[in-house]
Tab-separated table of C-alpha atoms and ligand atoms in Angstrom:
chain	number	residue	atom	x	y	z
A	9	UNK	CA	62.131	15.636	-30.260
A	10	UNK	CA	61.065	15.898	-33.891
A	11	UNK	CA	58.178	13.425	-33.364
A	12	UNK	CA	56.854	15.528	-30.521
A	13	UNK	CA	57.050	18.590	-32.716
A	14	UNK	CA	55.313	16.898	-35.632
A	15	UNK	CA	52.470	15.806	-33.348
A	16	UNK	CA	52.189	19.273	-31.883
A	17	UNK	CA	52.193	20.954	-35.292
A	18	UNK	CA	49.452	18.618	-36.455
A	19	UNK	CA	47.324	19.377	-33.391
A	20	UNK	CA	47.727	23.108	-33.941
A	21	UNK	CA	46.885	22.871	-37.637
A	22	UNK	CA	43.736	20.885	-36.840
A	23	UNK	CA	42.695	23.301	-34.144
A	24	UNK	CA	43.116	26.464	-36.190
A	25	UNK	CA	41.619	24.851	-39.300
A	26	UNK	CA	38.481	24.147	-37.288
A	27	UNK	CA	38.400	27.573	-35.680
A	28	UNK	CA	39.258	29.667	-38.730
A	29	UNK	CA	39.188	27.709	-41.973
A	30	UNK	CA	41.310	25.079	-43.726
A	31	UNK	CA	45.093	25.319	-43.453
A	32	UNK	CA	46.190	27.315	-46.476
A	33	UNK	CA	49.301	25.265	-47.280
A	34	UNK	CA	50.005	21.593	-47.792
A	35	UNK	CA	53.134	21.315	-45.646
A	36	UNK	CA	54.616	22.825	-42.523
A	37	UNK	CA	58.220	22.497	-41.374
A	38	UNK	CA	59.939	23.405	-38.157
A	39	UNK	CA	63.539	24.365	-38.751
A	40	UNK	CA	65.843	24.696	-35.793
A	41	UNK	CA	68.003	27.717	-36.225
A	42	UNK	CA	71.055	28.987	-34.380
A	43	UNK	CA	69.373	32.384	-34.058
A	44	UNK	CA	67.353	32.450	-30.813
A	45	UNK	CA	64.051	33.572	-32.219
A	46	UNK	CA	60.682	32.359	-33.394
A	47	UNK	CA	59.965	33.448	-36.906
A	48	UNK	CA	56.956	32.324	-38.924
A	49	UNK	CA	56.992	32.174	-42.710
A	50	UNK	CA	54.658	30.424	-45.103
A	51	UNK	CA	54.894	26.681	-44.399
A	52	UNK	CA	57.835	26.850	-42.043
A	53	UNK	CA	59.002	28.264	-38.776
A	54	UNK	CA	62.448	28.872	-37.388
A	55	UNK	CA	62.851	28.172	-33.703
A	56	UNK	CA	66.149	28.677	-31.910
A	57	UNK	CA	67.846	25.297	-31.420
A	58	UNK	CA	68.886	26.233	-27.902
A	59	UNK	CA	65.257	26.497	-26.769
A	60	UNK	CA	63.570	23.614	-28.619
A	61	UNK	CA	63.654	21.359	-25.547
A	62	UNK	CA	61.667	23.784	-23.376
A	63	UNK	CA	58.047	22.577	-23.124
A	64	UNK	CA	56.665	26.116	-23.470
A	65	UNK	CA	58.299	26.420	-26.887
A	66	UNK	CA	56.404	23.367	-28.131
A	67	UNK	CA	53.176	24.244	-26.311
A	68	UNK	CA	53.009	27.985	-26.869
A	69	UNK	CA	55.617	29.500	-29.191
A	70	UNK	CA	55.067	26.787	-31.794
A	71	UNK	CA	51.308	27.388	-31.812
A	72	UNK	CA	51.955	31.085	-32.270
A	73	UNK	CA	54.198	30.443	-35.268
A	74	UNK	CA	51.786	27.920	-36.806
A	75	UNK	CA	48.936	30.416	-36.450
A	76	UNK	CA	50.928	32.945	-38.465
A	77	UNK	CA	50.171	30.657	-41.437
A	78	UNK	CA	46.717	32.216	-41.206
A	79	UNK	CA	47.452	35.632	-39.696
A	80	UNK	CA	50.330	37.373	-41.417
A	81	UNK	CA	50.982	34.840	-44.184
A	82	UNK	CA	47.558	33.509	-45.226
A	83	UNK	CA	46.223	37.048	-44.889
A	84	UNK	CA	49.076	39.522	-45.235
A	85	UNK	CA	49.098	42.629	-43.086
A	86	UNK	CA	48.313	46.078	-44.403
A	87	UNK	CA	50.073	48.005	-41.636
A	88	UNK	CA	48.959	51.476	-42.712
A	89	UNK	CA	46.711	51.590	-39.649
A	90	UNK	CA	48.723	49.230	-37.488
A	91	UNK	CA	49.488	45.521	-37.344
A	92	UNK	CA	46.389	43.502	-36.382
A	93	UNK	CA	48.082	40.110	-36.792
A	94	UNK	CA	50.462	39.952	-33.810
A	95	UNK	CA	47.750	40.705	-31.286
A	96	UNK	CA	45.267	38.335	-32.905
A	97	UNK	CA	47.880	35.575	-33.024
A	98	UNK	CA	48.780	36.211	-29.390
A	99	UNK	CA	45.101	36.092	-28.450
A	100	UNK	CA	44.239	32.932	-30.392
A	101	UNK	CA	47.465	31.025	-29.631
A	102	UNK	CA	49.373	32.166	-26.520
A	103	UNK	CA	46.313	33.353	-24.618
A	104	UNK	CA	44.089	30.484	-25.778
A	105	UNK	CA	46.654	28.080	-24.321
A	106	UNK	CA	46.197	29.750	-20.906
A	107	UNK	CA	42.426	29.640	-21.267
A	108	UNK	CA	42.690	25.893	-21.860
A	109	UNK	CA	44.681	25.642	-18.627
A	110	UNK	CA	41.971	27.441	-16.683
A	111	UNK	CA	40.738	30.851	-15.605
A	112	UNK	CA	43.606	31.373	-13.130
A	113	UNK	CA	46.228	31.058	-15.873
A	114	UNK	CA	44.180	33.204	-18.248
A	115	UNK	CA	43.711	35.906	-15.634
A	116	UNK	CA	47.419	35.889	-14.863
A	117	UNK	CA	48.202	36.554	-18.510
A	118	UNK	CA	45.709	39.425	-18.731
A	119	UNK	CA	47.152	40.838	-15.526
A	120	UNK	CA	50.645	40.484	-17.021
A	121	UNK	CA	49.660	42.609	-20.023
A	122	UNK	CA	48.343	45.345	-17.746
A	123	UNK	CA	51.368	45.103	-15.537
A	124	UNK	CA	53.737	45.491	-18.493
A	125	UNK	CA	51.716	48.500	-19.563
A	126	UNK	CA	51.951	50.041	-16.099
A	127	UNK	CA	55.741	49.632	-16.272
A	128	UNK	CA	56.090	51.548	-19.572
A	129	UNK	CA	58.308	54.585	-19.238
A	130	UNK	CA	56.200	57.759	-19.317
A	131	UNK	CA	56.063	59.214	-22.801
A	132	UNK	CA	57.152	56.023	-24.560
A	133	UNK	CA	53.642	54.849	-25.405
A	134	UNK	CA	52.448	55.009	-28.998
A	135	UNK	CA	49.006	54.084	-30.286
A	136	UNK	CA	48.319	50.589	-31.600
A	137	UNK	CA	47.757	52.068	-35.072
A	138	UNK	CA	51.475	52.981	-35.095
A	139	UNK	CA	52.602	49.428	-34.279
A	140	UNK	CA	54.120	47.611	-37.244
A	141	UNK	CA	56.415	45.000	-35.746
A	142	UNK	CA	58.184	44.284	-32.504
A	143	UNK	CA	61.237	46.499	-32.148
A	144	UNK	CA	61.553	47.012	-28.427
A	145	UNK	CA	59.663	46.328	-25.235
A	146	UNK	CA	57.470	49.412	-25.481
A	147	UNK	CA	56.138	48.390	-28.883
A	148	UNK	CA	55.530	44.780	-27.766
A	149	UNK	CA	53.479	45.942	-24.771
A	150	UNK	CA	51.115	47.673	-27.188
A	151	UNK	CA	51.346	45.507	-30.315
A	152	UNK	CA	50.941	42.205	-28.467
A	153	UNK	CA	49.493	42.938	-25.024
A	154	UNK	CA	47.142	45.819	-25.682
A	155	UNK	CA	46.034	44.340	-29.006
A	156	UNK	CA	45.314	40.943	-27.423
A	157	UNK	CA	43.310	42.646	-24.679
A	158	UNK	CA	41.394	44.539	-27.353
A	159	UNK	CA	40.359	41.213	-28.919
A	160	UNK	CA	39.465	39.886	-25.477
A	161	UNK	CA	37.200	42.890	-24.871
A	162	UNK	CA	35.731	42.580	-28.348
A	163	UNK	CA	34.877	38.933	-27.698
A	164	UNK	CA	33.197	39.864	-24.387
A	165	UNK	CA	31.190	42.462	-26.254
A	166	UNK	CA	30.107	40.326	-29.201
A	167	UNK	CA	29.889	36.969	-27.473
A	168	UNK	CA	32.112	34.026	-28.341
A	169	UNK	CA	30.011	32.741	-31.245
A	170	UNK	CA	29.765	36.057	-33.075
A	171	UNK	CA	33.456	36.718	-32.441
A	172	UNK	CA	34.487	33.395	-33.975
A	173	UNK	CA	32.085	33.919	-36.839
A	174	UNK	CA	33.766	37.278	-37.494
A	175	UNK	CA	37.120	35.482	-37.572
A	176	UNK	CA	35.827	33.029	-40.185
A	177	UNK	CA	34.260	35.793	-42.297
A	178	UNK	CA	37.535	37.723	-42.257
A	179	UNK	CA	39.461	34.620	-43.321
A	180	UNK	CA	37.008	33.697	-46.078
A	181	UNK	CA	37.054	37.219	-47.504
A	182	UNK	CA	40.771	37.978	-47.317
A	183	UNK	CA	42.560	34.654	-47.566
A	184	UNK	CA	45.461	35.043	-50.001
A	185	UNK	CA	45.143	38.818	-49.923
A	186	UNK	CA	46.179	41.778	-47.814
A	187	UNK	CA	43.983	43.331	-45.141
A	188	UNK	CA	44.128	45.856	-42.333
A	189	UNK	CA	42.224	46.668	-39.165
A	190	UNK	CA	39.381	48.209	-41.215
A	191	UNK	CA	38.657	44.925	-42.991
A	192	UNK	CA	38.878	43.058	-39.711
A	193	UNK	CA	36.433	45.476	-38.105
A	194	UNK	CA	34.022	45.065	-41.033
A	195	UNK	CA	34.046	41.268	-40.562
A	196	UNK	CA	33.267	41.578	-36.837
A	197	UNK	CA	30.547	44.133	-37.574
A	198	UNK	CA	28.942	41.744	-40.016
A	199	UNK	CA	29.061	38.855	-37.554
A	200	UNK	CA	28.004	40.860	-34.507
A	201	UNK	CA	25.550	43.188	-36.289
A	202	UNK	CA	27.062	46.120	-34.393
A	203	UNK	CA	28.802	49.309	-35.420
A	204	UNK	CA	32.316	48.980	-34.026
A	205	UNK	CA	33.797	52.224	-35.386
A	206	UNK	CA	34.076	53.848	-31.973
A	207	UNK	CA	35.452	50.717	-30.336
A	208	UNK	CA	38.263	50.321	-32.872
A	209	UNK	CA	39.066	54.044	-33.004
A	210	UNK	CA	39.395	54.206	-29.258
A	211	UNK	CA	41.791	51.278	-28.916
A	212	UNK	CA	43.725	51.872	-32.158
A	213	UNK	CA	44.189	55.601	-32.354
A	214	UNK	CA	44.368	56.679	-28.740
A	215	UNK	CA	47.080	56.190	-26.169
A	216	UNK	CA	46.372	56.012	-22.451
A	217	UNK	CA	43.896	53.902	-20.564
A	218	UNK	CA	41.100	54.521	-18.120
A	219	UNK	CA	42.086	54.806	-14.476
A	220	UNK	CA	38.962	53.854	-12.609
A	221	UNK	CA	37.851	54.385	-9.060
A	222	UNK	CA	34.689	54.376	-7.031
A	223	UNK	CA	33.856	57.869	-5.837
A	224	UNK	CA	31.004	56.782	-3.605
A	225	UNK	CA	29.101	53.631	-2.731
A	226	UNK	CA	26.100	53.528	-0.426
A	227	UNK	CA	23.001	51.544	0.344
A	228	UNK	CA	19.996	53.825	-0.170
A	229	UNK	CA	17.163	51.758	1.304
A	230	UNK	CA	16.586	50.170	4.689
A	231	UNK	CA	15.989	46.758	3.158
A	232	UNK	CA	19.548	46.812	1.802
A	233	UNK	CA	18.554	45.440	-1.579
A	234	UNK	CA	20.219	48.139	-3.618
A	235	UNK	CA	23.656	49.589	-4.042
A	236	UNK	CA	24.151	53.092	-5.359
A	237	UNK	CA	27.564	53.964	-6.623
A	238	UNK	CA	29.467	56.457	-8.660
A	239	UNK	CA	32.316	55.383	-10.929
A	240	UNK	CA	34.952	57.899	-11.975
A	241	UNK	CA	37.620	57.878	-14.689
A	242	UNK	CA	40.676	59.850	-13.699
A	243	UNK	CA	40.874	62.730	-16.164
A	244	UNK	CA	44.659	63.148	-15.884
A	245	UNK	CA	45.444	59.767	-17.366
A	246	UNK	CA	43.105	60.083	-20.333
A	247	UNK	CA	43.572	63.694	-21.413
A	248	UNK	CA	40.105	64.544	-20.040
A	249	UNK	CA	38.622	62.403	-22.831
A	250	UNK	CA	36.617	59.563	-21.330
A	251	UNK	CA	37.070	56.017	-22.576
A	252	UNK	CA	34.029	53.982	-23.444
A	253	UNK	CA	34.305	50.835	-21.344
A	254	UNK	CA	32.161	48.053	-20.018
A	255	UNK	CA	33.394	47.971	-16.418
A	256	UNK	CA	33.110	44.672	-14.522
A	257	UNK	CA	32.261	45.095	-10.837
A	258	UNK	CA	32.191	42.472	-8.105
A	259	UNK	CA	29.823	43.266	-5.284
A	260	UNK	CA	30.192	41.269	-2.048
A	261	UNK	CA	26.987	40.551	-0.220
A	262	UNK	CA	27.501	38.640	2.991
A	263	UNK	CA	29.052	35.351	1.989
A	264	UNK	CA	28.612	35.468	-1.758
A	265	UNK	CA	29.393	37.813	-4.594
A	266	UNK	CA	27.612	39.330	-7.537
A	267	UNK	CA	29.305	40.180	-10.852
A	268	UNK	CA	27.813	43.020	-12.862
A	269	UNK	CA	28.898	45.255	-15.710
A	270	UNK	CA	28.461	49.009	-15.934
A	271	UNK	CA	28.636	50.671	-19.345
A	272	UNK	CA	30.579	53.878	-18.960
A	273	UNK	CA	31.368	56.481	-21.600
A	274	UNK	CA	31.648	59.649	-19.522
A	275	UNK	CA	34.135	60.727	-16.862
A	276	UNK	CA	31.536	60.008	-14.168
A	277	UNK	CA	28.776	57.451	-14.087
A	278	UNK	CA	26.135	56.786	-11.451
A	279	UNK	CA	24.553	53.368	-11.251
A	280	UNK	CA	22.107	51.508	-9.056
A	281	UNK	CA	22.621	47.785	-8.660
A	282	UNK	CA	19.993	45.423	-7.281
A	283	UNK	CA	21.425	43.003	-4.705
A	284	UNK	CA	19.822	40.032	-2.973
A	285	UNK	CA	21.451	40.909	0.346
A	286	UNK	CA	23.158	43.894	1.939
A	287	UNK	CA	26.354	44.730	0.023
A	288	UNK	CA	29.562	44.968	2.044
A	289	UNK	CA	32.211	45.906	-0.525
A	290	UNK	CA	32.760	46.435	-4.218
A	291	UNK	CA	35.765	45.845	-6.490
A	292	UNK	CA	36.494	47.267	-9.932
A	293	UNK	CA	37.491	44.724	-12.569
A	294	UNK	CA	38.868	42.118	-10.136
A	295	UNK	CA	39.655	39.651	-12.949
A	296	UNK	CA	41.543	42.169	-15.135
A	297	UNK	CA	39.207	42.114	-18.109
A	298	UNK	CA	39.650	45.631	-19.454
A	299	UNK	CA	42.635	47.625	-20.670
A	300	UNK	CA	43.218	50.003	-17.794
A	301	UNK	CA	45.777	51.497	-15.466
A	302	UNK	CA	46.511	49.185	-12.558
A	303	UNK	CA	46.452	50.553	-9.037
A	304	UNK	CA	49.568	50.185	-6.848
A	305	UNK	CA	48.047	47.358	-4.770
A	306	UNK	CA	47.395	45.405	-7.957
A	307	UNK	CA	51.101	45.063	-8.652
A	308	UNK	CA	52.715	42.863	-6.012
A	309	UNK	CA	56.500	42.715	-6.349
A	310	UNK	CA	58.035	40.505	-9.046
A	311	UNK	CA	61.686	39.864	-9.925
A	312	UNK	CA	61.476	42.084	-12.994
A	313	UNK	CA	61.032	45.146	-10.754
A	314	UNK	CA	64.646	44.685	-9.677
A	315	UNK	CA	66.011	43.144	-12.895
A	316	UNK	CA	65.158	46.371	-14.720
A	317	UNK	CA	66.491	48.763	-12.058
A	318	UNK	CA	69.380	51.021	-13.077
A	319	UNK	CA	71.335	50.450	-9.883
A	320	UNK	CA	70.963	47.684	-7.323
A	321	UNK	CA	72.755	47.352	-4.026
A	322	UNK	CA	74.102	44.012	-2.924
A	323	UNK	CA	74.617	42.698	0.596
A	324	UNK	CA	76.271	39.407	1.531
A	325	UNK	CA	75.414	38.445	5.093
A	326	UNK	CA	78.303	35.971	5.139
A	327	UNK	CA	81.715	37.192	3.990
A	328	UNK	CA	82.348	34.050	1.943
A	329	UNK	CA	79.246	34.739	-0.129
A	330	UNK	CA	80.477	38.108	-1.336
A	331	UNK	CA	81.849	36.967	-4.697
A	332	UNK	CA	78.820	34.746	-5.252
A	333	UNK	CA	76.259	37.478	-4.654
A	334	UNK	CA	78.175	39.847	-6.892
A	335	UNK	CA	78.121	37.195	-9.639
A	336	UNK	CA	74.395	36.648	-9.056
A	337	UNK	CA	73.675	40.371	-9.314
A	338	UNK	CA	75.695	40.727	-12.496
A	339	UNK	CA	73.829	37.876	-14.188
A	340	UNK	CA	70.412	38.843	-12.815
A	341	UNK	CA	70.344	42.593	-13.173
A	342	UNK	CA	70.309	44.722	-16.302
A	343	UNK	CA	71.704	47.664	-14.343
A	344	UNK	CA	74.757	48.292	-12.219
A	345	UNK	CA	75.354	46.372	-9.001
A	346	UNK	CA	77.020	48.085	-6.040
A	347	UNK	CA	78.237	46.112	-3.025
A	348	UNK	CA	77.278	47.659	0.315
A	349	UNK	CA	77.728	46.732	3.964
A	350	UNK	CA	74.780	45.276	5.795
A	351	UNK	CA	73.501	47.511	8.537
A	352	UNK	CA	71.544	50.719	8.333
A	353	UNK	CA	69.871	51.185	4.981
A	354	UNK	CA	71.759	54.240	3.810
A	355	UNK	CA	70.424	54.691	0.290
A	356	UNK	CA	67.189	52.967	1.070
A	357	UNK	CA	65.519	53.924	-2.197
A	358	UNK	CA	67.643	51.673	-4.356
A	359	UNK	CA	66.551	48.067	-4.766
A	360	UNK	CA	68.564	45.599	-2.740
A	361	UNK	CA	69.754	42.044	-3.288
A	362	UNK	CA	70.596	40.313	-0.025
A	363	UNK	CA	71.965	36.795	0.389
A	364	UNK	CA	72.744	34.618	3.366
A	365	UNK	CA	71.990	31.361	5.106
A	366	UNK	CA	68.360	30.874	6.094
A	367	UNK	CA	68.974	31.815	9.716
A	368	UNK	CA	71.045	34.878	8.803
A	369	UNK	CA	68.280	36.014	6.446
A	370	UNK	CA	65.662	35.611	9.188
A	371	UNK	CA	67.696	37.731	11.596
A	372	UNK	CA	68.379	40.357	8.939
A	373	UNK	CA	64.725	40.771	7.927
A	374	UNK	CA	63.655	40.926	11.558
A	375	UNK	CA	66.244	43.611	12.297
A	376	UNK	CA	64.746	45.728	9.505
A	377	UNK	CA	61.206	45.131	10.689
A	378	UNK	CA	60.406	43.521	7.344
A	379	UNK	CA	58.237	40.482	6.670
A	380	UNK	CA	60.139	37.247	7.267
A	381	UNK	CA	60.149	34.260	4.916
A	382	UNK	CA	56.630	33.921	3.459
A	383	UNK	CA	54.958	30.576	4.201
A	384	UNK	CA	53.907	30.157	0.594
A	385	UNK	CA	57.440	29.401	-0.601
A	386	UNK	CA	58.112	25.702	-0.934
A	387	UNK	CA	61.194	24.390	0.836
A	388	UNK	CA	64.369	24.107	-1.196
A	389	UNK	CA	68.121	24.287	-0.905
A	390	UNK	CA	67.944	27.769	-2.407
A	391	UNK	CA	64.941	30.043	-2.002
A	392	UNK	CA	64.737	33.416	-3.661
A	393	UNK	CA	61.874	35.836	-3.219
A	394	UNK	CA	60.803	39.421	-3.583
A	395	UNK	CA	60.032	40.970	-0.222
A	396	UNK	CA	56.227	41.017	-0.311
A	397	UNK	CA	55.701	43.914	2.070
A	398	UNK	CA	55.727	47.592	1.167
A	399	UNK	CA	59.032	49.398	1.494
A	400	UNK	CA	62.330	49.076	-0.273
A	401	UNK	CA	62.293	46.579	-3.154
A	402	UNK	CA	64.315	43.580	-2.065
A	403	UNK	CA	65.424	40.298	-3.608
A	404	UNK	CA	66.095	37.873	-0.773
A	405	UNK	CA	68.320	34.844	-1.385
A	406	UNK	CA	68.189	32.280	1.406
A	407	UNK	CA	70.627	29.575	0.553
A	408	UNK	CA	72.029	26.412	2.067
A	409	UNK	CA	75.714	27.194	2.717
A	410	UNK	CA	76.582	23.727	1.364
A	411	UNK	CA	75.575	24.692	-2.182
A	412	UNK	CA	76.955	28.207	-2.068
A	413	UNK	CA	79.649	28.964	-4.542
A	414	UNK	CA	80.008	31.780	-7.013
A	415	UNK	CA	79.329	29.583	-10.016
A	416	UNK	CA	76.063	28.273	-8.557
A	417	UNK	CA	74.862	31.761	-7.714
A	418	UNK	CA	75.770	33.092	-11.129
A	419	UNK	CA	73.757	30.323	-12.800
A	420	UNK	CA	70.871	31.089	-10.467
A	421	UNK	CA	71.013	34.753	-11.439
A	422	UNK	CA	70.972	33.945	-15.138
A	423	UNK	CA	68.024	31.599	-14.678
A	424	UNK	CA	66.010	34.128	-12.704
A	425	UNK	CA	66.579	36.838	-15.262
A	426	UNK	CA	64.241	34.854	-17.529
A	427	UNK	CA	61.677	34.385	-14.778
A	428	UNK	CA	61.012	38.056	-14.184
A	429	UNK	CA	57.254	37.659	-13.904
A	430	UNK	CA	57.513	35.557	-10.717
A	431	UNK	CA	57.620	36.620	-7.077
A	432	UNK	CA	59.433	33.594	-5.661
A	433	UNK	CA	61.363	30.502	-6.686
A	434	UNK	CA	62.572	27.531	-4.716
A	435	UNK	CA	65.238	25.174	-6.024
A	436	UNK	CA	65.703	21.612	-4.824
A	437	UNK	CA	68.995	19.776	-4.478
A	438	UNK	CA	68.220	18.037	-7.771
A	439	UNK	CA	68.015	21.408	-9.482
A	440	UNK	CA	64.283	21.408	-10.198
A	441	UNK	CA	62.338	24.479	-9.238
A	442	UNK	CA	58.941	25.534	-7.957
A	443	UNK	CA	57.879	29.116	-8.392
A	444	UNK	CA	54.929	31.351	-7.857
A	445	UNK	CA	53.418	34.778	-7.441
A	446	UNK	CA	52.235	36.774	-4.492
A	447	UNK	CA	48.470	37.049	-4.637
A	448	UNK	CA	47.077	40.029	-6.510
A	449	UNK	CA	43.842	41.511	-5.347
A	450	UNK	CA	42.093	44.623	-6.507
A	451	UNK	CA	41.183	46.898	-3.607
A	452	UNK	CA	37.825	46.281	-1.951
A	453	UNK	CA	35.955	49.495	-1.402
A	454	UNK	CA	33.870	49.167	1.763
A	455	UNK	CA	30.294	50.339	1.570
A	456	UNK	CA	28.998	52.983	3.919
A	457	UNK	CA	25.438	52.725	5.120
B	29	ZN	ZN1	54.146	36.642	-33.950
C-alpha cells in the first residue's frame, strides 16, 4: 500500500509543479491516522487508516491533500473575504480528476454541486465570502461546490491558457505569504486582461443563483434560419437583482445541435440566433456549466433524498424480512424509521423503503401503478433502486431470499448510506457492486412556428 501511495504522491507533485510552480517543500509524507479525515499540513497529510485501501482515497482525496501544499500552506489563506483555497483545491484536484476521466464524469460532478445546492434548507445559505472552513454540509456546498463552479465559470470566461497563467502569477507573487480573494482576482485580471470586479463580487458577496427559463422561442422567417428567443431570470430567487451570466444554450435543428452562449445581465434578454436548419427545441445549460437553480426535472431521484428524510416508512413484503428491513432502514436512514403494513399508501407523502423477493416487488409496484424494475439495473442477488417515476419517493430492495438475513441487510444499508449520490446499485453473490444514476436531462422547450 505504501508504494502505491508514494507513486501517487509523486505523480501529484509532478502534475501540480508543472501546472502551478515548483513544489514548495522537499518532502511529503502520508500518515495514516485513526481519525477518519483528510487533513493537509505542510509536507504531510493525515488520512484515516480505515479508508486508505479505497481507490478513490488514493486517486482523489490524496491529490486534494497534496495540492494543499500549494493552496493553503504554500500560500496561506487570508479569510477576511472568504476562503479561496478549498474551492480552488477542489477544482484543480477533485474536479480535474473527473475531467481526466471524461466529460460525462466532469458533468456529473458539476451537476452534483448544483444538486447539493438545490437541497440546501431555505435560509441556511451564506455567501462564499463568509466561508472560512468546512463546519457543516451547508458551508461545504458553498465553500467547495459553489467556489469550484466559480473557478469553472472563470476558466470558461478567460480561456484555459489565461486561467492557468493567472494561477501561476498568483503563485509566483504570493508563495510563502498570505493572500485572499482580492489578490487572486488581481492575478486573473493580469493574465486575462479583464476587469473581474463584478464577477468576483457577484459570486462572493451574494447568495442565491439565477433561475433561468425561456419565456418565448419562435422562428421569425420562412426560411427557418433564425431563432428568436427571450430568456428570463426568475426575480423571486435573486431578490429582483439580476445575475450576470453567460448562459449556454443547445438548439436542436433536425438531427444535429448547435451550442451557443447568451450574455445576460438583466432580468430579461432577447436574442436572435442564426441556425443552419429549422430549430425544433432549445435547452438551457444542458451540461450544467453555470451556478444556477436546478429545475425539478433536472434532479432524478437518488438515495440521499431518502437518507436525509426525517421519517421513512418501511414495508416488508415477506414477513421473515421484517427484522432485516428494519435493520436496513436504521443503518441507511438519518431519520426515524416506522414499520407499516403493505397495502394502501396511507401517509403517502413520507418516503418509503420496501423490500421483498423480485417477484413480490414486481407485483407490489404493479399494484401501485408505479414503474417496475428499470432495465438499466444490472442483474444481481440484491438490487436496490430509487423509484424513477414521479410520485412518492421510494427505495426498492429486490433481494434473493437465499441471501436475506438481518445482518446482510444491515450491512447493505450502511454501505448505501455512503453512496447517496446514486440512483441504483446491484450486488453480485461475490459482494461486488455495480451502480449508476438515472439519466438527467434539462427540459427541451419546443419551438413554435
Ligand atoms: Zn481541502
